[in-house]
């Protein structure tokens, strides 16, 4: 009889543990966070997949410790015992977000700082006034496409397109070139047979603008990266472009969709549509507080036996950033959050904290503002609680946001 290989996953290791994807799929994940906290405290055992355990860090203070103590908690998945021993198979759906990558996201220490400096430099050089105008044009262009119809799906026809087109413009891909990149990305993430072709064409488009700017610098993010001395090879430039676009695309889409959903359903924000008190930034902040775009963020890997939130963590174990849970940690938040509160960790913190908070807010703010300005009388045609999420352990991506509004044929 063949011995059972050690690599076989043992679902018994996670018996009784909650699956991360069950939390993100729940109508209100905070119900689960409250139950987990009551049972385990701020650092709770959960399952990434049946047989693959992880720690979910739900405390505000514990999360800050996790992301700041880089010498104890690494970002590099090669330090994950279940990855090294192949308990997580090579074709696991966890791969794209968790397996090792030679880019800024998977690097620690000096190597991380080297790859991160060009991103910070590029973001700091953005002309925000010009960007606001460009993003407004993108938003207006998309709304022109459906304004006369009197109805739209604000996820697929709007929130999903705005961040990519806005970012493409910042990389020097305007107009049709931006739409080409959007089509390539849609093919890449679609499950159809054009997925591989989409990947090639996505990188092809970015490679081509990189090569152009290397020879003839312009005034955009591509030039800032292509001419930065810390990036040693053309491929590092390309990977930095890919990382920025892929890190910004889905997160900003979710932020826009959730904020629109909230403004169209929550009375406090709906009043704003009729000249009330709370504005778009309040709604954007409220979303970051209790339903941030990255509900759960992978990951850190313990480099040594240690302790967090009173839990013993063994070397090689994986910890997930419970960003949504920290927004309602009772140790920090007492009572209802006040409007405009930014006491959340939606952007994470420490060396890997999001480098693009300012442009991301600019994109999301402009996207929400343009809908409210262009489509007066807009309302949701379905209760948001009836709308499903794309299954994922990491995000709560509304599959659609159907709306109606008085048709605007002049658009
Ligand atoms: C213009 C849009 C955006 C861009 C270009 C962008 C870019 C990035 C990049 C490159 C990183 C990796 C940084 C590193 O590892 O050093 C990152 C991390 C991150 N970003 Fe963003 N991002 C954008 C929007 C957002 C939004 C809207 C959110 C949510 C509010 C968000 C939340 C995060 C989080 C939680 C991390 C991970 C931090 C960690 O691992 O500790 N980002 N982002």
XYZ file of C-alpha atoms and ligand atoms in Angstrom:
454
model
C 0.000 0.000 0.000
C 1.280 3.479 -0.883
C 2.025 5.669 2.100
C -0.075 8.830 2.224
C 2.239 11.652 1.083
C 2.882 14.328 3.676
C 1.743 16.905 1.151
C -1.897 15.785 1.328
C -3.998 18.419 3.003
C -5.694 17.307 6.161
C -9.075 19.022 6.531
C -8.976 17.875 10.165
C -6.412 20.613 10.828
C -9.153 23.184 10.294
C -12.165 21.285 11.680
C -14.483 23.738 13.370
C -12.631 26.773 12.023
C -14.468 29.419 10.042
C -13.478 29.777 6.379
C -12.349 33.288 5.482
C -14.572 33.222 2.368
C -17.612 32.491 4.568
C -16.906 35.703 6.485
C -16.638 37.826 3.324
C -19.817 36.235 1.901
C -21.861 36.946 5.048
C -24.487 39.722 5.009
C -22.550 41.376 7.879
C -18.987 40.139 8.525
C -18.905 42.068 11.817
C -21.291 39.483 13.298
C -18.544 36.895 12.722
C -15.823 39.194 14.071
C -17.821 39.704 17.280
C -18.236 35.941 17.715
C -14.570 35.241 16.977
C -13.469 37.960 19.413
C -15.740 36.604 22.147
C -14.249 33.149 21.687
C -10.568 33.832 20.934
C -9.765 37.511 21.504
C -8.258 39.763 18.846
C -6.212 37.085 17.073
C -8.367 34.138 15.991
C -7.689 30.867 14.155
C -9.509 30.629 10.794
C -9.192 28.539 7.608
C -7.987 29.882 4.248
C -9.171 26.677 2.587
C -10.216 23.401 4.185
C -6.967 22.072 5.703
C -5.083 25.396 5.514
C -5.164 27.285 8.829
C -4.264 30.947 9.424
C -4.511 33.573 12.137
C -6.930 36.451 11.550
C -5.677 39.621 13.252
C -8.742 41.693 14.224
C -7.333 44.112 16.825
C -6.273 47.622 15.834
C -3.186 47.541 18.077
C -2.289 43.959 17.209
C -2.492 44.778 13.501
C -0.134 47.724 13.937
C 2.321 45.433 15.726
C 2.019 42.875 12.928
C 2.737 45.280 10.076
C 5.459 47.264 11.867
C 7.545 44.352 13.199
C 9.012 43.309 9.896
C 11.886 41.420 11.562
C 9.330 39.050 13.166
C 6.536 39.047 10.552
C 7.791 38.703 6.973
C 5.885 39.600 3.781
C 7.683 36.859 1.847
C 5.572 33.712 1.328
C 8.723 31.580 1.097
C 8.590 31.752 4.905
C 5.160 30.053 4.967
C 5.542 26.475 6.225
C 2.371 25.222 4.454
C 3.629 26.663 1.153
C 7.116 25.184 1.556
C 5.783 21.736 2.416
C 3.285 21.931 -0.494
C 0.299 21.486 1.782
C -1.109 24.340 -0.290
C -1.086 22.927 -3.831
C 0.481 24.839 -6.734
C -2.942 25.293 -8.357
C -4.626 26.593 -5.178
C -6.907 29.611 -5.719
C -4.864 31.190 -2.918
C -1.870 31.353 -5.285
C -2.425 34.649 -7.112
C -2.709 36.618 -3.884
C -0.360 34.603 -1.683
C 2.409 32.805 -3.536
C 5.880 34.416 -3.651
C 6.382 37.241 -6.134
C 9.568 39.064 -7.041
C 8.050 42.480 -6.559
C 7.551 45.141 -3.907
C 4.629 43.296 -2.325
C 6.599 40.143 -1.529
C 9.851 41.817 -0.449
C 11.194 42.591 3.035
C 13.732 45.048 4.456
C 16.288 46.726 2.195
C 15.009 44.997 -0.956
C 11.494 46.254 -0.208
C 12.727 49.824 0.329
C 14.624 49.700 -2.982
C 11.527 48.616 -4.909
C 9.205 50.904 -2.943
C 11.171 54.185 -3.374
C 10.307 54.528 -7.105
C 6.590 54.064 -6.342
C 6.611 56.761 -3.645
C 8.593 59.035 -5.951
C 6.174 58.450 -8.845
C 3.077 59.087 -6.709
C 4.587 62.234 -5.161
C 5.163 63.633 -8.667
C 1.508 63.374 -9.774
C -0.037 66.707 -10.775
C -3.257 66.327 -8.799
C -5.138 69.162 -10.509
C -4.436 67.741 -13.943
C -5.313 64.271 -12.682
C -8.667 65.486 -11.303
C -9.560 66.947 -14.715
C -8.516 63.757 -16.510
C -10.497 61.518 -14.129
C -13.564 63.738 -14.511
C -13.311 63.336 -18.300
C -13.079 59.559 -17.896
C -16.181 59.538 -15.648
C -18.151 61.841 -17.942
C -17.220 59.714 -20.957
C -18.511 56.532 -19.298
C -21.749 58.196 -18.142
C -22.309 59.551 -21.677
C -22.481 55.899 -22.719
C -25.592 55.133 -20.642
C -27.174 58.450 -19.550
C -29.849 58.368 -22.264
C -30.894 54.844 -21.292
C -32.283 55.774 -17.860
C -30.749 52.709 -16.225
C -27.289 51.216 -15.750
C -25.241 48.759 -13.752
C -22.822 51.005 -11.902
C -20.382 48.155 -11.201
C -19.726 46.768 -14.668
C -20.408 49.949 -16.631
C -18.739 52.419 -14.311
C -16.962 51.519 -11.043
C -14.947 48.776 -12.731
C -13.812 50.973 -15.606
C -13.018 54.279 -13.869
C -9.902 53.234 -11.846
C -8.246 51.386 -14.727
C -8.869 54.181 -17.230
C -7.767 56.786 -14.671
C -4.570 54.865 -13.869
C -3.887 54.139 -17.540
C -4.005 57.900 -18.188
C -1.449 58.474 -15.428
C 0.838 55.971 -17.153
C 0.482 57.856 -20.429
C -2.196 55.629 -21.980
C -4.998 58.020 -22.834
C -8.265 57.558 -24.725
C -8.338 54.474 -26.967
C -5.059 53.162 -25.496
C -6.651 53.133 -22.023
C -9.695 51.266 -23.352
C -7.378 48.714 -24.987
C -5.715 48.113 -21.629
C -9.149 47.779 -19.995
C -10.197 45.184 -22.602
C -6.941 43.257 -22.094
C -7.468 43.213 -18.333
C -11.089 42.072 -18.740
C -9.863 39.180 -20.934
C -7.148 38.389 -18.409
C -9.547 38.106 -15.488
C -12.320 36.480 -17.499
C -12.368 32.712 -17.376
C -12.671 32.497 -21.184
C -10.135 31.097 -23.605
C -8.796 34.591 -24.329
C -7.346 34.823 -20.798
C -3.759 33.990 -21.852
C -4.020 36.338 -24.827
C -5.326 39.012 -22.448
C -2.265 38.586 -20.241
C 0.086 38.939 -23.204
C -1.694 41.955 -24.539
C -1.887 43.622 -21.088
C 1.888 43.318 -20.616
C 2.524 44.136 -24.287
C 0.726 47.478 -23.995
C 2.623 48.380 -20.808
C 5.951 47.222 -22.268
C 5.440 49.381 -25.303
C 4.730 52.581 -23.335
C 7.675 51.765 -21.034
C 10.023 51.491 -24.022
C 8.728 54.732 -25.497
C 9.275 56.667 -22.265
C 12.706 55.141 -21.693
C 13.839 56.766 -24.951
C 11.636 59.846 -24.852
C 10.706 60.781 -21.273
C 7.318 62.400 -20.725
C 5.485 63.660 -17.681
C 3.777 60.562 -16.303
C 4.142 57.607 -13.952
C 5.782 55.468 -16.643
C 8.571 58.027 -17.040
C 8.978 58.376 -13.259
C 9.472 54.606 -12.949
C 11.493 54.071 -16.150
C 14.014 56.754 -15.156
C 14.293 55.897 -11.456
C 17.826 54.730 -10.612
C 16.666 52.152 -8.049
C 14.968 50.012 -10.725
C 17.775 47.987 -12.305
C 16.174 46.317 -15.295
C 13.393 47.041 -17.789
C 11.529 44.092 -16.286
C 11.595 45.687 -12.812
C 10.051 48.796 -14.366
C 7.357 46.676 -16.013
C 6.636 44.767 -12.788
C 6.308 48.056 -10.888
C 3.745 49.247 -13.456
C 1.829 45.956 -13.217
C 1.834 46.067 -9.403
C 0.481 49.613 -9.296
C -2.294 48.904 -11.764
C -3.333 45.599 -10.253
C -3.174 46.894 -6.655
C -5.228 49.960 -7.553
C -7.835 48.510 -9.890
C -10.039 46.241 -7.781
C -9.587 48.141 -4.503
C -10.695 51.463 -5.967
C -13.559 49.783 -7.864
C -14.905 48.332 -4.627
C -14.474 51.657 -2.824
C -16.479 53.505 -5.498
C -19.234 50.864 -5.656
C -19.663 50.631 -1.879
C -19.673 54.396 -1.448
C -22.302 54.834 -4.160
C -24.363 52.040 -2.601
C -24.113 53.734 0.773
C -24.968 57.192 -0.498
C -28.003 55.794 -2.281
C -29.313 53.786 0.669
C -28.179 55.275 3.989
C -30.515 58.117 5.024
C -27.707 60.174 6.514
C -25.948 60.279 3.160
C -29.086 60.262 1.012
C -29.929 63.612 2.640
C -26.743 64.941 1.064
C -28.297 64.415 -2.333
C -30.951 66.884 -1.239
C -28.441 69.290 0.320
C -27.927 67.556 3.681
C -24.977 67.597 6.046
C -22.768 64.651 5.226
C -20.682 64.773 2.101
C -18.867 62.460 -0.273
C -15.694 62.361 1.816
C -17.737 61.341 4.871
C -19.248 58.478 2.875
C -15.820 57.462 1.520
C -14.445 57.436 5.086
C -17.434 55.547 6.489
C -16.770 52.800 3.932
C -13.060 52.647 4.831
C -14.061 52.352 8.484
C -16.365 49.353 8.447
C -16.324 47.853 4.945
C -12.864 48.649 3.518
C -12.028 47.478 -0.020
C -9.596 44.854 1.285
C -11.740 43.063 3.878
C -8.865 40.691 4.635
C -5.358 41.319 3.335
C -2.721 38.632 2.884
C -0.356 38.189 4.644
C 2.557 38.065 7.028
C 4.612 34.970 7.935
C 6.120 34.466 11.387
C 9.917 34.196 11.216
C 10.208 32.808 14.756
C 7.988 31.501 17.535
C 6.321 34.540 19.002
C 3.086 35.876 20.522
C 0.413 38.257 19.309
C -2.741 39.317 21.152
C -2.074 36.620 23.747
C -1.889 33.834 21.132
C 1.244 31.738 20.638
C 2.298 32.009 16.970
C 4.710 29.376 15.643
C 7.462 30.111 13.113
C 6.146 29.526 9.582
C 2.509 30.282 10.428
C 0.534 32.756 8.335
C -1.317 35.809 9.653
C -4.035 37.654 7.725
C -4.676 41.381 8.178
C -8.296 41.686 9.334
C -8.626 45.247 8.044
C -12.448 45.364 8.226
C -12.454 43.929 11.744
C -10.001 46.541 13.057
C -12.479 49.284 12.058
C -14.843 48.097 14.792
C -12.328 46.879 17.407
C -14.106 47.720 20.695
C -10.745 48.385 22.384
C -10.394 51.464 20.182
C -13.896 52.286 18.951
C -16.536 53.039 21.513
C -20.032 53.911 20.281
C -20.888 54.821 16.684
C -17.976 56.124 14.618
C -18.131 59.884 14.139
C -18.442 61.164 10.561
C -15.066 61.863 9.024
C -13.275 59.467 11.398
C -10.065 58.182 9.860
C -9.236 55.872 12.773
C -9.133 52.785 10.578
C -6.479 50.650 8.950
C -8.051 50.326 5.490
C -4.703 51.336 3.956
C -2.764 49.161 6.400
C 0.361 50.793 7.882
C 4.104 50.266 8.260
C 6.546 49.839 5.378
C 3.988 48.111 3.086
C 1.115 50.531 3.791
C -0.615 51.677 0.607
C 1.508 54.266 -1.206
C -1.410 55.605 -3.263
C -3.933 56.950 -0.750
C -4.080 60.430 -2.266
C -4.605 59.466 -5.930
C -6.957 56.631 -4.903
C -9.158 59.090 -2.992
C -9.043 61.516 -5.867
C -10.280 58.832 -8.268
C -12.997 57.557 -5.931
C -14.196 61.041 -4.950
C -14.402 62.218 -8.560
C -16.213 59.032 -9.608
C -18.895 59.382 -6.924
C -19.258 63.125 -7.393
C -19.716 62.791 -11.173
C -22.521 60.230 -10.791
C -24.390 62.450 -8.334
C -23.918 65.526 -10.530
C -24.760 63.906 -13.855
C -27.626 61.643 -12.827
C -30.029 63.556 -10.562
C -32.918 61.427 -9.323
C -30.759 58.273 -9.351
C -31.931 55.357 -7.179
C -31.051 51.706 -6.718
C -33.459 49.244 -8.303
C -32.499 46.455 -5.941
C -31.958 46.336 -2.214
C -28.170 46.039 -1.710
C -28.736 43.141 0.689
C -30.154 41.200 -2.296
C -26.981 41.756 -4.356
C -24.402 38.980 -4.251
C -20.638 39.222 -3.887
C -18.026 37.587 -6.051
C -16.740 34.692 -3.935
C -13.358 35.583 -2.424
C -11.569 35.253 0.911
C -10.204 38.783 0.512
C -12.854 41.189 -0.760
C -16.592 41.865 -0.889
C -16.914 42.793 -4.538
C -20.542 43.655 -5.306
C -21.405 41.763 -8.486
C -23.701 44.594 -9.666
C -25.315 47.855 -8.648
C -28.416 48.334 -10.813
C -29.762 51.893 -10.848
C -32.450 53.941 -12.599
C -32.549 57.674 -13.228
C -34.491 60.056 -15.465
C -33.029 59.528 -18.961
C -30.814 62.340 -20.076
C -30.912 62.219 -23.884
C -28.765 65.345 -24.239
C -25.782 63.508 -22.792
C -4.724 54.392 -7.205
C -5.069 53.271 -6.581
C -4.078 52.423 -5.795
C -2.788 52.084 -6.088
C -1.970 52.509 -7.301
C -2.303 51.239 -5.000
C -1.032 50.698 -4.925
C -0.580 49.874 -3.916
C 0.711 49.208 -3.901
C 1.758 49.312 -5.002
C 0.812 48.510 -2.760
C 2.000 47.652 -2.301
C 2.913 48.508 -1.419
C 4.031 47.757 -0.779
O 3.981 46.519 -0.647
O 5.011 48.422 -0.359
C -0.432 48.697 -2.049
C -0.716 48.131 -0.855
C -1.936 48.233 -0.272
N -2.988 49.015 -0.672
Fe -3.111 50.173 -2.305
N -3.302 51.073 -4.082
C -4.402 51.775 -4.543
C -5.630 51.844 -3.962
C -5.919 51.284 -2.762
C -7.203 51.376 -2.119
C -8.437 52.097 -2.655
C -7.099 50.688 -0.946
C -8.134 50.503 0.119
C -8.668 51.525 0.734
C -5.753 50.154 -0.854
C -5.264 49.412 0.195
C -4.024 48.823 0.226
C -3.605 47.900 1.249
C -4.438 47.414 2.423
C -2.293 47.518 0.933
C -1.449 46.450 1.630
C -0.660 46.905 2.729
C 0.041 45.787 3.469
O 0.298 44.683 2.964
O 0.368 46.062 4.630
N -5.056 50.551 -1.971
N -1.265 49.538 -2.768
